[in-house]
GROMACS .gro file of C-alpha atoms in nm:
model
  223
    1MET     CA    1  -2.891  -5.098   2.861
    2SER     CA    2  -2.745  -5.393   2.664
    3HIS     CA    3  -2.909  -5.266   2.337
    4THR     CA    4  -2.757  -4.933   2.395
    5LEU     CA    5  -2.403  -5.099   2.437
    6THR     CA    6  -2.434  -5.297   2.143
    7ALA     CA    7  -2.549  -4.997   1.948
    8LEU     CA    8  -2.248  -4.801   2.059
    9SER     CA    9  -1.994  -5.060   1.982
   10ALA     CA   10  -2.133  -5.095   1.665
   11ALA     CA   11  -2.099  -4.702   1.581
   12LEU     CA   12  -1.760  -4.680   1.723
   13PRO     CA   13  -1.592  -4.823   1.435
   14LEU     CA   14  -1.791  -4.621   1.177
   15ALA     CA   15  -1.685  -4.300   1.373
   16SER     CA   16  -1.330  -4.386   1.397
   17GLY     CA   17  -1.352  -4.460   1.021
   18TRP     CA   18  -1.494  -4.144   0.939
   19ALA     CA   19  -1.230  -3.933   1.143
   20VAL     CA   20  -0.942  -4.142   0.986
   21HIS     CA   21  -1.087  -4.014   0.673
   22GLY     CA   22  -1.137  -3.678   0.773
   23LEU     CA   23  -0.742  -3.674   0.896
   24ARG     CA   24  -0.644  -3.803   0.544
   25MET     CA   25  -0.845  -3.565   0.361
   26HIS     CA   26  -0.693  -3.270   0.567
   27ARG     CA   27  -0.329  -3.403   0.511
   28ARG     CA   28  -0.410  -3.428   0.143
   29TYR     CA   29  -0.551  -3.060   0.111
   30GLU     CA   30  -0.233  -2.948   0.332
   31ASN     CA   31   0.027  -3.105   0.125
   32ALA     CA   32  -0.186  -2.936  -0.187
   33ARG     CA   33  -0.078  -2.609  -0.054
   34ARG     CA   34   0.298  -2.728  -0.001
   35ASP     CA   35   0.550  -2.662  -0.269
   36PRO     CA   36   0.694  -3.007  -0.367
   37LEU     CA   37   1.038  -2.914  -0.387
   38SER     CA   38   1.080  -2.656  -0.134
   39ASN     CA   39   0.810  -2.810   0.099
   40LEU     CA   40   0.715  -2.440   0.213
   41TRP     CA   41   0.377  -2.311   0.143
   42THR     CA   42   0.260  -2.199  -0.175
   43ARG     CA   43   0.184  -1.827  -0.238
   44ASP     CA   44  -0.187  -1.835  -0.176
   45ALA     CA   45  -0.127  -2.057   0.154
   46PHE     CA   46   0.157  -1.798   0.258
   47GLU     CA   47  -0.034  -1.507   0.190
   48GLU     CA   48  -0.312  -1.659   0.387
   49GLN     CA   49  -0.121  -1.705   0.710
   50ALA     CA   50   0.095  -1.420   0.684
   51THR     CA   51  -0.218  -1.188   0.664
   52ARG     CA   52  -0.325  -1.375   0.998
   53LEU     CA   53   0.000  -1.304   1.145
   54LEU     CA   54  -0.019  -0.921   1.074
   55THR     CA   55  -0.396  -0.913   1.249
   56ARG     CA   56  -0.247  -1.084   1.566
   57HIS     CA   57   0.111  -0.922   1.644
   58PRO     CA   58   0.223  -0.582   1.679
   59HIS     CA   59   0.560  -0.648   1.543
   60VAL     CA   60   0.572  -0.870   1.218
   61ALA     CA   61   0.891  -0.873   0.976
   62VAL     CA   62   0.774  -0.931   0.630
   63LEU     CA   63   1.090  -1.078   0.408
   64LEU     CA   64   1.159  -1.147   0.056
   65VAL     CA   65   1.438  -1.350  -0.078
   66ASP     CA   66   1.567  -1.412  -0.411
   67LEU     CA   67   1.844  -1.627  -0.487
   68ASP     CA   68   2.153  -1.501  -0.684
   69GLY     CA   69   2.335  -1.724  -0.913
   70PHE     CA   70   2.053  -1.983  -0.936
   71LYS     CA   71   2.024  -1.969  -1.323
   72ALA     CA   72   2.409  -2.024  -1.349
   73VAL     CA   73   2.359  -2.352  -1.133
   74ASN     CA   74   2.092  -2.465  -1.349
   75ASP     CA   75   2.300  -2.390  -1.664
   76THR     CA   76   2.621  -2.539  -1.545
   77HIS     CA   77   2.512  -2.866  -1.343
   78GLY     CA   78   2.161  -2.942  -1.470
   79HIS     CA   79   1.811  -2.884  -1.332
   80ALA     CA   80   1.858  -3.155  -1.091
   81ALA     CA   81   2.120  -2.944  -0.924
   82GLY     CA   82   1.890  -2.642  -0.930
   83ASP     CA   83   1.608  -2.859  -0.751
   84ALA     CA   84   1.866  -2.950  -0.475
   85VAL     CA   85   1.933  -2.596  -0.461
   86ILE     CA   86   1.556  -2.527  -0.393
   87ARG     CA   87   1.516  -2.813  -0.144
   88ALA     CA   88   1.831  -2.671   0.032
   89THR     CA   89   1.661  -2.347   0.061
   90GLY     CA   90   1.337  -2.448   0.182
   91ALA     CA   91   1.528  -2.617   0.458
   92SER     CA   92   1.735  -2.310   0.547
   93PHE     CA   93   1.397  -2.161   0.583
   94THR     CA   94   1.286  -2.414   0.831
   95ASP     CA   95   1.607  -2.409   1.029
   96ALA     CA   96   1.655  -2.029   1.051
   97LEU     CA   97   1.275  -2.001   1.178
   98SER     CA   98   1.278  -2.316   1.396
   99GLY     CA   99   1.292  -2.061   1.686
  100HIS     CA  100   1.016  -1.854   1.602
  101ARG     CA  101   0.682  -2.027   1.649
  102ARG     CA  102   0.481  -1.740   1.509
  103SER     CA  103   0.619  -1.760   1.161
  104VAL     CA  104   0.527  -1.871   0.818
  105ALA     CA  105   0.737  -1.930   0.481
  106GLY     CA  106   0.666  -1.982   0.136
  107ARG     CA  107   0.788  -2.026  -0.220
  108ILE     CA  108   0.604  -1.755  -0.418
  109GLY     CA  109   0.824  -1.792  -0.763
  110GLY     CA  110   1.081  -1.984  -0.915
  111ASP     CA  111   1.391  -1.866  -0.699
  112GLU     CA  112   1.182  -1.645  -0.497
  113PHE     CA  113   1.078  -1.692  -0.143
  114ALA     CA  114   0.900  -1.492   0.147
  115ALA     CA  115   0.849  -1.500   0.503
  116ALA     CA  116   0.634  -1.335   0.796
  117VAL     CA  117   0.779  -1.344   1.147
  118ALA     CA  118   0.614  -1.235   1.460
  119LEU     CA  119   0.890  -1.072   1.664
  120PRO     CA  120   0.886  -1.001   2.050
  121ASP     CA  121   1.137  -0.732   2.004
  122PRO     CA  122   1.196  -0.554   1.688
  123ALA     CA  123   1.567  -0.532   1.784
  124ALA     CA  124   1.605  -0.911   1.712
  125LEU     CA  125   1.542  -0.863   1.323
  126PRO     CA  126   1.899  -0.797   1.200
  127TRP     CA  127   2.021  -1.151   1.376
  128LEU     CA  128   1.713  -1.328   1.214
  129LEU     CA  129   1.821  -1.195   0.857
  130GLY     CA  130   2.179  -1.261   0.911
  131GLY     CA  131   2.104  -1.642   1.025
  132LEU     CA  132   1.884  -1.689   0.731
  133HIS     CA  133   2.115  -1.545   0.454
  134GLY     CA  134   2.407  -1.752   0.610
  135GLU     CA  135   2.185  -2.065   0.601
  136ILE     CA  136   2.093  -2.013   0.243
  137THR     CA  137   2.441  -1.927   0.094
  138ALA     CA  138   2.624  -2.214   0.304
  139PRO     CA  139   2.782  -2.451   0.024
  140LEU     CA  140   2.575  -2.756  -0.075
  141ARG     CA  141   2.738  -3.037  -0.175
  142HIS     CA  142   2.571  -3.238  -0.463
  143ASP     CA  143   2.679  -3.509  -0.722
  144GLY     CA  144   3.030  -3.425  -0.627
  145HIS     CA  145   3.000  -3.048  -0.667
  146ASP     CA  146   2.989  -2.786  -0.434
  147LEU     CA  147   2.702  -2.570  -0.521
  148MET     CA  148   2.706  -2.203  -0.446
  149VAL     CA  149   2.428  -1.931  -0.460
  150GLY     CA  150   2.392  -1.596  -0.324
  151ALA     CA  151   2.080  -1.426  -0.161
  152SER     CA  152   1.946  -1.091  -0.176
  153VAL     CA  153   1.718  -1.045   0.132
  154GLY     CA  154   1.487  -0.731   0.200
  155ALA     CA  155   1.268  -0.684   0.498
  156ALA     CA  156   0.996  -0.443   0.614
  157LEU     CA  157   0.864  -0.427   0.982
  158SER     CA  158   0.488  -0.359   1.018
  159SER     CA  159   0.549  -0.167   1.321
  160ASP     CA  160   0.767   0.090   1.115
  161ALA     CA  161   0.433   0.175   0.907
  162PRO     CA  162   0.152   0.379   1.017
  163GLU     CA  163  -0.188   0.237   1.094
  164GLY     CA  164  -0.400   0.134   0.812
  165SER     CA  165  -0.308   0.022   0.441
  166ALA     CA  166   0.079   0.053   0.472
  167ARG     CA  167   0.047  -0.258   0.741
  168GLU     CA  168  -0.116  -0.460   0.488
  169LEU     CA  169   0.073  -0.749   0.352
  170SER     CA  170   0.093  -0.625   0.013
  171ALA     CA  171   0.234  -0.316   0.109
  172LEU     CA  172   0.495  -0.451   0.344
  173LEU     CA  173   0.585  -0.727   0.044
  174ARG     CA  174   0.630  -0.411  -0.177
  175ARG     CA  175   0.870  -0.257   0.046
  176ALA     CA  176   1.046  -0.538   0.158
  177ASP     CA  177   1.099  -0.605  -0.254
  178GLU     CA  178   1.220  -0.281  -0.304
  179ARG     CA  179   1.482  -0.342  -0.032
  180MET     CA  180   1.569  -0.674  -0.188
  181TYR     CA  181   1.627  -0.522  -0.542
  182ARG     CA  182   1.830  -0.235  -0.390
  183THR     CA  183   2.043  -0.510  -0.197
  184LYS     CA  184   2.072  -0.724  -0.533
  185GLN     CA  185   2.221  -0.419  -0.723
  186LYS     CA  186   2.477  -0.406  -0.437
  187GLY     CA  187   2.591  -0.765  -0.488
  188GLY     CA  188   2.349  -0.923  -0.237
  189GLY     CA  189   2.331  -0.961   0.154
  190TRP     CA  190   2.055  -0.837   0.364
  191SER     CA  191   1.876  -0.481   0.423
  192ILE     CA  192   1.588  -0.387   0.635
  193ALA     CA  193   1.341  -0.124   0.483
  194PRO     CA  194   1.341   0.214   0.643
  195ALA     CA  195   0.983   0.376   0.773
  196PRO     CA  196   0.767   0.467   0.468
  197GLY     CA  197   0.833   0.827   0.373
  198SER     CA  198   1.171   0.863   0.493
  199GLY     CA  199   1.346   0.770   0.127
  200PRO     CA  200   1.251   0.779  -0.224
  201GLY     CA  201   1.060   0.482  -0.369
  202LEU     CA  202   1.120   0.287  -0.658
  203ARG     CA  203   0.909   0.375  -0.963
  204THR     CA  204   0.633   0.149  -1.081
  205VAL     CA  205   0.607   0.041  -1.423
  206ASN     CA  206   0.287  -0.156  -1.568
  207GLY     CA  207   0.168  -0.198  -1.207
  208ARG     CA  208   0.494  -0.351  -1.082
  209ARG     CA  209   0.794  -0.250  -0.921
  210GLU     CA  210   1.052  -0.089  -1.185
  211GLY     CA  211   1.319  -0.368  -1.251
  212ARG     CA  212   1.102  -0.667  -1.203
  213PRO     CA  213   1.028  -0.896  -1.480
  214GLY     CA  214   0.710  -0.773  -1.666
  215THR     CA  215   0.809  -0.428  -1.694
  216THR     CA  216   0.928  -0.247  -2.004
  217SER     CA  217   1.198  -0.006  -1.843
  218GLY     CA  218   1.421  -0.011  -1.544
  219THR     CA  219   1.765  -0.001  -1.445
  220GLY     CA  220   1.933  -0.324  -1.518
  221ALA     CA  221   1.890  -0.640  -1.353
  222ALA     CA  222   1.564  -0.809  -1.275
  223ALA     CA  223   1.500  -0.929  -0.936
   0.00000   0.00000   0.00000
């Protein structure tokens, strides 16, 4: 028995060391999947977790958010101010989604963000969008200046779409993107996409929504 206890006591520090090492590696892996400025998930990590939400919950709101006036902040106050806006936007997502345990948010472009939120009741979506928009557009004090950005928010609800490919993340992001773009054209704010087929969609150019960067024709401002 004494030999067994001796062997166990010798093995415990080794096992503990491997456990600590494994925890550190996991944290490094998770940190690599985080955007360093916003502290939100990167695009790949967001898409992975959002897809998981869609397979597990009947009512998932997919949001696409584009900042309005971000370039003007960079041009006027410098890139440090732009970085502060990105950090504040990440914090806004964290605050707005704090009451939604089954949710994920990511920074998927320079000033473009996305989220997926499982809702017990789809009727709560307008309050979620209004709260998020208000958080993002609140004045930010930085280096003696009040920084102001607007936001255009588009949302698509998975349960509004028929079963099948229309409920996949790519399709919901496309609908949210169209709604965000229409909202941006009207001066910003938030809007929920109608059910598929209930209104005309935007034309696709070069495989992307008309008006998005990378298209060769469009109606005006890029999202």
